[in-house]
């Protein structure tokens, strides 16, 4: 199932055992079982429920989610139907509203002229009952909660009326006879009008916000009121919405569930809800009244991004009936749009620009993800099943997403969306990134529209530092894909820009400051501020070119860059707990360290430039974590492929001084002419025209894909990567393919790799051919170094020629007194006698060795 529902509260399982222990009467339990239901969930997570006792009385209780204990609040000794209930944070006052009906449909005798009765009760201890409202319209009640628990002498109660107004009552209390709480001046409770003439309202219990829609000049205007801890409130913003609410039965969201409503009729009405999260996102989800069941239209206003996306989806096969209506669920960085049995659309709220980052599932791909009964989305990814009285915590099911990637994802858009939804799980406990990496390794070339390895590197590194810094989504890319023009099967999309200049945010604290920052970014930032490596690419190529030509930058400048790389390596080592099978980070690899250090410097400058309010130490650590993650992902991919074939560490040598018995089975097929006697070791020669093991070939292929992905992004690789890649190339490729890879820059001849090749390979005919081909392609300085490790006349010839060339480099011709004929090494070729005399004068201390090399027969390979 794409969504996993973990039971947070079950009204029957968590309440009935407590009632059984208190009552001890099966009749009470039977009556309670039939009538038990959830009425409200307060800000602190406590759940208010009601049931009928065996006398028909309405009983109210509260379940404390922290202590997991039940507490009786109040019993109203009348057979009345509770509509709404709320208790203040101190649990001293209870407000409840009832609908008065008898079995024959005649109103009760308490207030025969009214339909709805709203009461305020002192419950600490139970004392007086005050009638707040006795009207024909339905009333909902909600106490305001401060941000911190305290024993206040004043409570505030919202009354929301079906007659389209909201009032706030100020309730002063006093304490008498110890802890007894009494309402002061209960006959004249002060009140003020919060809002009126609205058609829709939603309560955010977690953040104490009230959203409502007013009709102004036939336009729907969304407004929000924030209630503060100091008992004040502020109108936070106004935003015109191009939506039609005609035919909308007056509706409240999150003020409790009205069990009297006909769900079949409600699914034909417009649906509207507002979702926010701590990053400053603000989404308005809207579904108009369905004119036809053949297609369903729903819109999401991404106010924090400045546009609206309208989706049109086919709910099922022709003639299918949508009986339950559309449901919107807030899952943090995702919003789920759901029609039971038809489709599930997981919308990426943090990065909604491209449709390929949102997952659309239909039919068998969707599976039975959620209960078919009416659902109510609550803050904190909670979901209330209104029929069963269960509260769930909804999360994205990573195991299902991995199954979907392995078995059901056929299109590139599905793979992209499922990958991003899976990486979003990285912020959840129990997330197993290695499962994602394993799938990437097995399907590295499976997508044509984008590079899977690039997507993993960018997206996973982004989400690894996402919680650490505010506004990081504006400064770091989350995807390698900048545009997506392919259609998503089963859903059509229309995008419209919103007139954000008409949206006014009146207060800039906390969440509202983040929202305003998002709005300012959308309005005025062109182009976007995402970091890219273009500057790093130019500077790195310049440094590498200067090193090859012998030029040198400022010593201090280069040292600072290399110090940055050392910090990243140390940061990686502190986070690496398990031993690795693939040996990396064990050599200098100066070029990659320069690239790592340059990226640290440039990324740090980029973040410091745009996050001036964040301390530099925090930015520095974020940069180190980000680049460490990039390098570690590459390492983990190689580890994953190798572990698939062997549990033994891979030793990157071309000659193995090991016993046959200790050689991993996967490597035994790679040897030639092995002669092992007992436990004695022998030389295992791996010629270049023999293929390596299956593990080596897969690692080599993956490394080639990784190299291609990182080169286009100018991302660094772990030091030692190129040496390992070249060593594997020698194992796996025929000579002509190997040289082709080298000539085209796929394989780099690092000093470590070439030195290992010269030392480890014997001087068989085929190995000599390989070595000669490698030496001919080396830069002069590197060629001089590695030839010293090759015991062969060819290397001696190269060394002597280079040495003589160096001696003659600064030679200046001077008049000579000696005669050629007087040379101690006379030859018939007079110019050679002169040349010998010159060399003798330049290096008399090494005369015998110089003459030995000069008189050595010429090599046939030169």
PDB file of C-alpha atoms in Angstrom, residues 150-417:
ATOM      1  CA  UNK A 150      -0.549  27.171  32.688  1.00  0.00           C
ATOM      2  CA  UNK A 151      -3.129  27.640  35.405  1.00  0.00           C
ATOM      3  CA  UNK A 152      -4.790  30.711  33.929  1.00  0.00           C
ATOM      4  CA  UNK A 153      -7.744  32.562  35.384  1.00  0.00           C
ATOM      5  CA  UNK A 154      -9.278  33.177  31.978  1.00  0.00           C
ATOM      6  CA  UNK A 155     -10.347  30.930  29.119  1.00  0.00           C
ATOM      7  CA  UNK A 156     -11.505  31.809  25.612  1.00  0.00           C
ATOM      8  CA  UNK A 157     -14.171  29.937  23.731  1.00  0.00           C
ATOM      9  CA  UNK A 158     -15.059  30.119  20.045  1.00  0.00           C
ATOM     10  CA  UNK A 159     -18.692  29.633  18.998  1.00  0.00           C
ATOM     11  CA  UNK A 160     -19.145  28.908  15.323  1.00  0.00           C
ATOM     12  CA  UNK A 161     -22.701  29.269  14.101  1.00  0.00           C
ATOM     13  CA  UNK A 162     -24.474  27.820  11.108  1.00  0.00           C
ATOM     14  CA  UNK A 163     -25.803  31.351  10.654  1.00  0.00           C
ATOM     15  CA  UNK A 164     -22.318  32.289   9.354  1.00  0.00           C
ATOM     16  CA  UNK A 165     -20.696  34.108  12.246  1.00  0.00           C
ATOM     17  CA  UNK A 166     -17.985  33.312  14.800  1.00  0.00           C
ATOM     18  CA  UNK A 167     -17.900  34.742  18.318  1.00  0.00           C
ATOM     19  CA  UNK A 168     -15.263  34.567  21.018  1.00  0.00           C
ATOM     20  CA  UNK A 169     -16.345  34.403  24.666  1.00  0.00           C
ATOM     21  CA  UNK A 170     -14.026  35.608  27.433  1.00  0.00           C
ATOM     22  CA  UNK A 171     -14.593  33.468  30.522  1.00  0.00           C
ATOM     23  CA  UNK A 172     -13.169  34.744  33.801  1.00  0.00           C
ATOM     24  CA  UNK A 173     -12.814  32.133  36.538  1.00  0.00           C
ATOM     25  CA  UNK A 174     -12.029  32.225  40.238  1.00  0.00           C
ATOM     26  CA  UNK A 175     -10.886  29.531  42.640  1.00  0.00           C
ATOM     27  CA  UNK A 176     -12.857  28.978  45.807  1.00  0.00           C
ATOM     28  CA  UNK A 177     -12.420  26.555  48.680  1.00  0.00           C
ATOM     29  CA  UNK A 178      -9.064  25.363  47.432  1.00  0.00           C
ATOM     30  CA  UNK A 179      -9.261  24.076  43.897  1.00  0.00           C
ATOM     31  CA  UNK A 180     -12.917  24.650  43.146  1.00  0.00           C
ATOM     32  CA  UNK A 181     -13.319  26.615  39.903  1.00  0.00           C
ATOM     33  CA  UNK A 182     -16.252  29.005  39.478  1.00  0.00           C
ATOM     34  CA  UNK A 183     -17.174  31.178  36.491  1.00  0.00           C
ATOM     35  CA  UNK A 184     -17.102  34.839  37.478  1.00  0.00           C
ATOM     36  CA  UNK A 185     -20.124  36.903  36.423  1.00  0.00           C
ATOM     37  CA  UNK A 186     -21.519  34.032  34.383  1.00  0.00           C
ATOM     38  CA  UNK A 187     -24.659  35.977  33.448  1.00  0.00           C
ATOM     39  CA  UNK A 188     -22.687  38.538  31.450  1.00  0.00           C
ATOM     40  CA  UNK A 189     -19.795  36.897  29.633  1.00  0.00           C
ATOM     41  CA  UNK A 190     -17.990  39.398  27.390  1.00  0.00           C
ATOM     42  CA  UNK A 191     -17.763  38.432  23.746  1.00  0.00           C
ATOM     43  CA  UNK A 192     -16.516  39.793  20.449  1.00  0.00           C
ATOM     44  CA  UNK A 193     -17.355  39.002  16.841  1.00  0.00           C
ATOM     45  CA  UNK A 194     -14.438  37.374  15.036  1.00  0.00           C
ATOM     46  CA  UNK A 195     -15.908  36.878  11.576  1.00  0.00           C
ATOM     47  CA  UNK A 196     -19.259  36.905   9.816  1.00  0.00           C
ATOM     48  CA  UNK A 197     -20.902  36.352   6.464  1.00  0.00           C
ATOM     49  CA  UNK A 198     -18.579  33.527   5.497  1.00  0.00           C
ATOM     50  CA  UNK A 199     -19.428  30.307   3.652  1.00  0.00           C
ATOM     51  CA  UNK A 200     -16.652  27.983   4.779  1.00  0.00           C
ATOM     52  CA  UNK A 201     -14.291  27.701   7.766  1.00  0.00           C
ATOM     53  CA  UNK A 202     -11.435  25.445   8.887  1.00  0.00           C
ATOM     54  CA  UNK A 203      -9.799  25.189  12.292  1.00  0.00           C
ATOM     55  CA  UNK A 204      -6.092  24.395  12.689  1.00  0.00           C
ATOM     56  CA  UNK A 205      -5.929  23.021  16.219  1.00  0.00           C
ATOM     57  CA  UNK A 206      -2.142  22.632  16.201  1.00  0.00           C
ATOM     58  CA  UNK A 207      -1.307  26.228  15.268  1.00  0.00           C
ATOM     59  CA  UNK A 208      -4.506  27.854  16.611  1.00  0.00           C
ATOM     60  CA  UNK A 209      -5.505  29.361  13.271  1.00  0.00           C
ATOM     61  CA  UNK A 210      -8.887  29.952  11.757  1.00  0.00           C
ATOM     62  CA  UNK A 211      -9.248  29.936   7.981  1.00  0.00           C
ATOM     63  CA  UNK A 212     -12.475  31.086   6.392  1.00  0.00           C
ATOM     64  CA  UNK A 213     -13.828  32.176   3.009  1.00  0.00           C
ATOM     65  CA  UNK A 214     -15.937  35.277   2.492  1.00  0.00           C
ATOM     66  CA  UNK A 215     -17.825  36.210  -0.665  1.00  0.00           C
ATOM     67  CA  UNK A 216     -16.885  39.758  -1.652  1.00  0.00           C
ATOM     68  CA  UNK A 217     -18.445  41.070  -4.837  1.00  0.00           C
ATOM     69  CA  UNK A 218     -19.132  37.506  -5.978  1.00  0.00           C
ATOM     70  CA  UNK A 219     -15.479  36.557  -5.409  1.00  0.00           C
ATOM     71  CA  UNK A 220     -14.219  34.058  -2.865  1.00  0.00           C
ATOM     72  CA  UNK A 221     -11.617  35.587  -0.548  1.00  0.00           C
ATOM     73  CA  UNK A 222      -9.606  33.315   1.753  1.00  0.00           C
ATOM     74  CA  UNK A 223      -8.685  34.872   5.101  1.00  0.00           C
ATOM     75  CA  UNK A 224      -6.806  33.631   8.126  1.00  0.00           C
ATOM     76  CA  UNK A 225      -6.921  34.664  11.791  1.00  0.00           C
ATOM     77  CA  UNK A 226      -4.062  33.723  14.101  1.00  0.00           C
ATOM     78  CA  UNK A 227      -4.793  33.442  17.833  1.00  0.00           C
ATOM     79  CA  UNK A 228      -1.780  34.286  19.963  1.00  0.00           C
ATOM     80  CA  UNK A 229      -0.658  33.138  23.393  1.00  0.00           C
ATOM     81  CA  UNK A 230      -1.355  36.601  24.873  1.00  0.00           C
ATOM     82  CA  UNK A 231      -5.078  36.111  24.049  1.00  0.00           C
ATOM     83  CA  UNK A 232      -5.016  38.518  21.106  1.00  0.00           C
ATOM     84  CA  UNK A 233      -5.712  37.627  17.490  1.00  0.00           C
ATOM     85  CA  UNK A 234      -4.600  39.019  14.130  1.00  0.00           C
ATOM     86  CA  UNK A 235      -5.925  38.841  10.592  1.00  0.00           C
ATOM     87  CA  UNK A 236      -2.865  37.351   8.890  1.00  0.00           C
ATOM     88  CA  UNK A 237      -3.639  37.451   5.173  1.00  0.00           C
ATOM     89  CA  UNK A 238      -6.276  37.834   2.484  1.00  0.00           C
ATOM     90  CA  UNK A 239      -6.139  36.079  -0.863  1.00  0.00           C
ATOM     91  CA  UNK A 240      -8.757  36.055  -3.654  1.00  0.00           C
ATOM     92  CA  UNK A 241      -9.383  32.547  -4.993  1.00  0.00           C
ATOM     93  CA  UNK A 242     -10.895  31.840  -8.384  1.00  0.00           C
ATOM     94  CA  UNK A 243     -13.210  29.074  -7.178  1.00  0.00           C
ATOM     95  CA  UNK A 244     -16.933  28.478  -7.205  1.00  0.00           C
ATOM     96  CA  UNK A 245     -18.627  27.570  -3.932  1.00  0.00           C
ATOM     97  CA  UNK A 246     -22.113  27.596  -5.349  1.00  0.00           C
ATOM     98  CA  UNK A 247     -24.112  24.681  -4.028  1.00  0.00           C
ATOM     99  CA  UNK A 248     -21.846  24.367  -0.996  1.00  0.00           C
ATOM    100  CA  UNK A 249     -23.777  23.357   2.073  1.00  0.00           C
ATOM    101  CA  UNK A 250     -22.380  25.387   4.963  1.00  0.00           C
ATOM    102  CA  UNK A 251     -19.351  23.376   6.026  1.00  0.00           C
ATOM    103  CA  UNK A 252     -16.752  23.372   8.794  1.00  0.00           C
ATOM    104  CA  UNK A 253     -13.453  21.508   8.689  1.00  0.00           C
ATOM    105  CA  UNK A 254     -11.820  20.169  11.873  1.00  0.00           C
ATOM    106  CA  UNK A 255     -14.521  21.455  14.233  1.00  0.00           C
ATOM    107  CA  UNK A 256     -15.607  17.913  14.949  1.00  0.00           C
ATOM    108  CA  UNK A 257     -17.567  15.521  12.784  1.00  0.00           C
ATOM    109  CA  UNK A 258     -21.296  15.986  12.158  1.00  0.00           C
ATOM    110  CA  UNK A 259     -22.680  12.462  12.230  1.00  0.00           C
ATOM    111  CA  UNK A 260     -26.083  13.677  11.035  1.00  0.00           C
ATOM    112  CA  UNK A 261     -24.805  14.634   7.588  1.00  0.00           C
ATOM    113  CA  UNK A 262     -25.695  12.495   4.589  1.00  0.00           C
ATOM    114  CA  UNK A 263     -22.365  11.403   3.137  1.00  0.00           C
ATOM    115  CA  UNK A 264     -23.887  10.554  -0.250  1.00  0.00           C
ATOM    116  CA  UNK A 265     -24.992  14.188  -0.596  1.00  0.00           C
ATOM    117  CA  UNK A 266     -21.733  15.615   0.753  1.00  0.00           C
ATOM    118  CA  UNK A 267     -19.635  13.907  -1.934  1.00  0.00           C
ATOM    119  CA  UNK A 268     -21.528  15.918  -4.575  1.00  0.00           C
ATOM    120  CA  UNK A 269     -20.591  19.231  -2.937  1.00  0.00           C
ATOM    121  CA  UNK A 270     -17.465  21.339  -3.449  1.00  0.00           C
ATOM    122  CA  UNK A 271     -14.594  20.357  -1.170  1.00  0.00           C
ATOM    123  CA  UNK A 272     -12.058  22.809   0.251  1.00  0.00           C
ATOM    124  CA  UNK A 273      -9.214  22.527   2.777  1.00  0.00           C
ATOM    125  CA  UNK A 274      -6.014  24.378   3.706  1.00  0.00           C
ATOM    126  CA  UNK A 275      -2.698  22.675   4.505  1.00  0.00           C
ATOM    127  CA  UNK A 276       0.507  24.201   5.870  1.00  0.00           C
ATOM    128  CA  UNK A 277       3.825  22.974   7.213  1.00  0.00           C
ATOM    129  CA  UNK A 278       6.774  24.452   9.091  1.00  0.00           C
ATOM    130  CA  UNK A 279       8.714  25.321   5.924  1.00  0.00           C
ATOM    131  CA  UNK A 280       6.299  28.135   5.108  1.00  0.00           C
ATOM    132  CA  UNK A 281       4.206  26.288   2.546  1.00  0.00           C
ATOM    133  CA  UNK A 282       0.511  27.165   2.182  1.00  0.00           C
ATOM    134  CA  UNK A 283      -1.698  25.011  -0.036  1.00  0.00           C
ATOM    135  CA  UNK A 284      -5.404  25.311  -0.719  1.00  0.00           C
ATOM    136  CA  UNK A 285      -6.941  22.105  -2.052  1.00  0.00           C
ATOM    137  CA  UNK A 286     -10.222  22.491  -3.893  1.00  0.00           C
ATOM    138  CA  UNK A 287     -12.575  20.153  -5.704  1.00  0.00           C
ATOM    139  CA  UNK A 288     -15.697  21.606  -7.381  1.00  0.00           C
ATOM    140  CA  UNK A 289     -19.068  19.959  -7.502  1.00  0.00           C
ATOM    141  CA  UNK A 290     -18.946  16.937  -9.777  1.00  0.00           C
ATOM    142  CA  UNK A 291     -20.934  17.469 -12.976  1.00  0.00           C
ATOM    143  CA  UNK A 292     -19.973  14.082 -14.362  1.00  0.00           C
ATOM    144  CA  UNK A 293     -18.520  10.931 -12.842  1.00  0.00           C
ATOM    145  CA  UNK A 294     -16.522  10.239 -15.978  1.00  0.00           C
ATOM    146  CA  UNK A 295     -13.795  12.632 -14.847  1.00  0.00           C
ATOM    147  CA  UNK A 296     -12.845  14.357 -11.609  1.00  0.00           C
ATOM    148  CA  UNK A 297     -11.305  17.821 -11.393  1.00  0.00           C
ATOM    149  CA  UNK A 298      -9.364  19.129  -8.428  1.00  0.00           C
ATOM    150  CA  UNK A 299      -7.069  22.102  -7.943  1.00  0.00           C
ATOM    151  CA  UNK A 300      -4.205  22.882  -5.604  1.00  0.00           C
ATOM    152  CA  UNK A 301      -3.303  26.526  -4.986  1.00  0.00           C
ATOM    153  CA  UNK A 302       0.407  26.553  -4.143  1.00  0.00           C
ATOM    154  CA  UNK A 303       0.318  30.011  -2.616  1.00  0.00           C
ATOM    155  CA  UNK A 304       3.937  29.747  -1.436  1.00  0.00           C
ATOM    156  CA  UNK A 305       4.984  29.104  -5.053  1.00  0.00           C
ATOM    157  CA  UNK A 306       2.691  31.537  -6.813  1.00  0.00           C
ATOM    158  CA  UNK A 307       0.654  29.262  -9.035  1.00  0.00           C
ATOM    159  CA  UNK A 308      -2.346  26.977  -9.214  1.00  0.00           C
ATOM    160  CA  UNK A 309      -2.385  23.510 -10.726  1.00  0.00           C
ATOM    161  CA  UNK A 310      -5.682  22.023 -11.891  1.00  0.00           C
ATOM    162  CA  UNK A 311      -5.769  18.266 -12.428  1.00  0.00           C
ATOM    163  CA  UNK A 312      -8.368  16.305 -14.365  1.00  0.00           C
ATOM    164  CA  UNK A 313      -8.341  12.554 -13.766  1.00  0.00           C
ATOM    165  CA  UNK A 314     -10.510   9.682 -14.911  1.00  0.00           C
ATOM    166  CA  UNK A 315     -11.692   7.988 -11.682  1.00  0.00           C
ATOM    167  CA  UNK A 316     -12.109   4.560 -13.259  1.00  0.00           C
ATOM    168  CA  UNK A 317     -13.645   2.655 -16.091  1.00  0.00           C
ATOM    169  CA  UNK A 318     -16.595   4.038 -18.008  1.00  0.00           C
ATOM    170  CA  UNK A 319     -19.771   3.914 -15.998  1.00  0.00           C
ATOM    171  CA  UNK A 320     -17.978   3.557 -12.657  1.00  0.00           C
ATOM    172  CA  UNK A 321     -19.558   5.468  -9.775  1.00  0.00           C
ATOM    173  CA  UNK A 322     -17.656   7.625  -7.309  1.00  0.00           C
ATOM    174  CA  UNK A 323     -19.675   7.123  -4.145  1.00  0.00           C
ATOM    175  CA  UNK A 324     -17.398   8.549  -1.446  1.00  0.00           C
ATOM    176  CA  UNK A 325     -16.224  11.821  -2.935  1.00  0.00           C
ATOM    177  CA  UNK A 326     -12.690  13.178  -2.937  1.00  0.00           C
ATOM    178  CA  UNK A 327     -10.427  13.276   0.112  1.00  0.00           C
ATOM    179  CA  UNK A 328      -7.387  15.513   0.703  1.00  0.00           C
ATOM    180  CA  UNK A 329      -4.825  14.387   3.296  1.00  0.00           C
ATOM    181  CA  UNK A 330      -1.908  16.419   4.656  1.00  0.00           C
ATOM    182  CA  UNK A 331       1.277  14.302   4.878  1.00  0.00           C
ATOM    183  CA  UNK A 332       3.802  17.055   5.556  1.00  0.00           C
ATOM    184  CA  UNK A 333       5.771  17.589   2.343  1.00  0.00           C
ATOM    185  CA  UNK A 334       3.142  15.590   0.455  1.00  0.00           C
ATOM    186  CA  UNK A 335      -0.594  15.983  -0.023  1.00  0.00           C
ATOM    187  CA  UNK A 336      -2.597  12.876  -0.885  1.00  0.00           C
ATOM    188  CA  UNK A 337      -5.631  13.261  -3.170  1.00  0.00           C
ATOM    189  CA  UNK A 338      -7.737  10.144  -2.864  1.00  0.00           C
ATOM    190  CA  UNK A 339     -10.930   8.605  -4.187  1.00  0.00           C
ATOM    191  CA  UNK A 340     -11.502   5.144  -2.685  1.00  0.00           C
ATOM    192  CA  UNK A 341     -11.101   2.413  -5.254  1.00  0.00           C
ATOM    193  CA  UNK A 342     -10.166   4.790  -8.090  1.00  0.00           C
ATOM    194  CA  UNK A 343      -6.911   6.719  -7.708  1.00  0.00           C
ATOM    195  CA  UNK A 344      -4.319   8.108  -5.305  1.00  0.00           C
ATOM    196  CA  UNK A 345      -2.284  11.188  -6.216  1.00  0.00           C
ATOM    197  CA  UNK A 346       0.718  11.997  -3.993  1.00  0.00           C
ATOM    198  CA  UNK A 347       1.481  15.660  -4.676  1.00  0.00           C
ATOM    199  CA  UNK A 348       4.922  17.028  -3.851  1.00  0.00           C
ATOM    200  CA  UNK A 349       4.164  20.245  -1.963  1.00  0.00           C
ATOM    201  CA  UNK A 350       7.746  21.330  -1.339  1.00  0.00           C
ATOM    202  CA  UNK A 351       8.727  21.056  -5.018  1.00  0.00           C
ATOM    203  CA  UNK A 352       5.555  21.040  -7.109  1.00  0.00           C
ATOM    204  CA  UNK A 353       7.010  22.642 -10.258  1.00  0.00           C
ATOM    205  CA  UNK A 354       7.282  19.433 -12.294  1.00  0.00           C
ATOM    206  CA  UNK A 355       4.522  16.835 -12.477  1.00  0.00           C
ATOM    207  CA  UNK A 356       7.111  14.033 -12.602  1.00  0.00           C
ATOM    208  CA  UNK A 357       7.882  14.623  -8.909  1.00  0.00           C
ATOM    209  CA  UNK A 358       4.309  13.679  -7.894  1.00  0.00           C
ATOM    210  CA  UNK A 359       3.122  10.069  -7.984  1.00  0.00           C
ATOM    211  CA  UNK A 360      -0.209   9.184  -9.612  1.00  0.00           C
ATOM    212  CA  UNK A 361      -1.505   5.660  -8.942  1.00  0.00           C
ATOM    213  CA  UNK A 362      -4.604   3.984 -10.298  1.00  0.00           C
ATOM    214  CA  UNK A 363      -6.140   0.524 -10.303  1.00  0.00           C
ATOM    215  CA  UNK A 364      -3.961  -2.323  -9.116  1.00  0.00           C
ATOM    216  CA  UNK A 365      -0.967   0.000  -8.649  1.00  0.00           C
ATOM    217  CA  UNK A 366      -2.874   1.956  -6.017  1.00  0.00           C
ATOM    218  CA  UNK A 367      -4.048  -1.062  -3.939  1.00  0.00           C
ATOM    219  CA  UNK A 368      -6.507  -0.606  -1.054  1.00  0.00           C
ATOM    220  CA  UNK A 369      -4.608   2.162   0.672  1.00  0.00           C
ATOM    221  CA  UNK A 370      -7.214   3.805   2.912  1.00  0.00           C
ATOM    222  CA  UNK A 371     -10.541   2.934   4.517  1.00  0.00           C
ATOM    223  CA  UNK A 372     -13.578   3.736   2.331  1.00  0.00           C
ATOM    224  CA  UNK A 373     -15.352   5.592   5.157  1.00  0.00           C
ATOM    225  CA  UNK A 374     -15.262   9.420   5.484  1.00  0.00           C
ATOM    226  CA  UNK A 375     -11.807  10.672   6.487  1.00  0.00           C
ATOM    227  CA  UNK A 376     -10.784  13.922   8.113  1.00  0.00           C
ATOM    228  CA  UNK A 377      -7.197  15.178   7.768  1.00  0.00           C
ATOM    229  CA  UNK A 378      -5.629  16.549  10.949  1.00  0.00           C
ATOM    230  CA  UNK A 379      -2.315  18.306  11.637  1.00  0.00           C
ATOM    231  CA  UNK A 380       0.731  16.142  12.186  1.00  0.00           C
ATOM    232  CA  UNK A 381      -0.207  13.683   9.399  1.00  0.00           C
ATOM    233  CA  UNK A 382      -3.080  12.383  11.531  1.00  0.00           C
ATOM    234  CA  UNK A 383      -6.240  11.031   9.902  1.00  0.00           C
ATOM    235  CA  UNK A 384      -9.590  10.549  11.635  1.00  0.00           C
ATOM    236  CA  UNK A 385     -11.788   7.740  10.375  1.00  0.00           C
ATOM    237  CA  UNK A 386     -15.112   9.324  11.275  1.00  0.00           C
ATOM    238  CA  UNK A 387     -17.139   6.112  11.109  1.00  0.00           C
ATOM    239  CA  UNK A 388     -14.956   3.798  13.191  1.00  0.00           C
ATOM    240  CA  UNK A 389     -13.606   6.444  15.570  1.00  0.00           C
ATOM    241  CA  UNK A 390     -10.000   5.518  14.808  1.00  0.00           C
ATOM    242  CA  UNK A 391      -7.183   8.027  14.504  1.00  0.00           C
ATOM    243  CA  UNK A 392      -4.295   6.992  12.275  1.00  0.00           C
ATOM    244  CA  UNK A 393      -0.868   8.410  11.614  1.00  0.00           C
ATOM    245  CA  UNK A 394      -0.381   8.322   7.856  1.00  0.00           C
ATOM    246  CA  UNK A 395       3.074   7.868   6.362  1.00  0.00           C
ATOM    247  CA  UNK A 396       4.387   6.995   2.937  1.00  0.00           C
ATOM    248  CA  UNK A 397       5.075   3.268   2.824  1.00  0.00           C
ATOM    249  CA  UNK A 398       8.657   2.928   1.608  1.00  0.00           C
ATOM    250  CA  UNK A 399       8.370  -0.846   1.210  1.00  0.00           C
ATOM    251  CA  UNK A 400       5.466  -0.355  -1.210  1.00  0.00           C
ATOM    252  CA  UNK A 401       7.375   2.308  -3.142  1.00  0.00           C
ATOM    253  CA  UNK A 402      10.335  -0.049  -3.487  1.00  0.00           C
ATOM    254  CA  UNK A 403       8.016  -2.829  -4.648  1.00  0.00           C
ATOM    255  CA  UNK A 404       6.506  -0.389  -7.128  1.00  0.00           C
ATOM    256  CA  UNK A 405       9.942   0.560  -8.461  1.00  0.00           C
ATOM    257  CA  UNK A 406      11.032  -3.061  -8.844  1.00  0.00           C
ATOM    258  CA  UNK A 407       7.814  -4.492 -10.277  1.00  0.00           C
ATOM    259  CA  UNK A 408       5.286  -1.941 -11.511  1.00  0.00           C
ATOM    260  CA  UNK A 409       7.064   1.259 -12.605  1.00  0.00           C
ATOM    261  CA  UNK A 410       7.365   1.136 -16.390  1.00  0.00           C
ATOM    262  CA  UNK A 411       7.385   4.811 -17.353  1.00  0.00           C
ATOM    263  CA  UNK A 412      10.123   7.293 -16.556  1.00  0.00           C
ATOM    264  CA  UNK A 413       7.635   9.612 -14.843  1.00  0.00           C
ATOM    265  CA  UNK A 414       6.580   6.807 -12.477  1.00  0.00           C
ATOM    266  CA  UNK A 415      10.197   5.990 -11.627  1.00  0.00           C
ATOM    267  CA  UNK A 416      11.038   9.622 -11.011  1.00  0.00           C
ATOM    268  CA  UNK A 417       7.996  10.226  -8.792  1.00  0.00           C
TER     269      UNK A 417
END
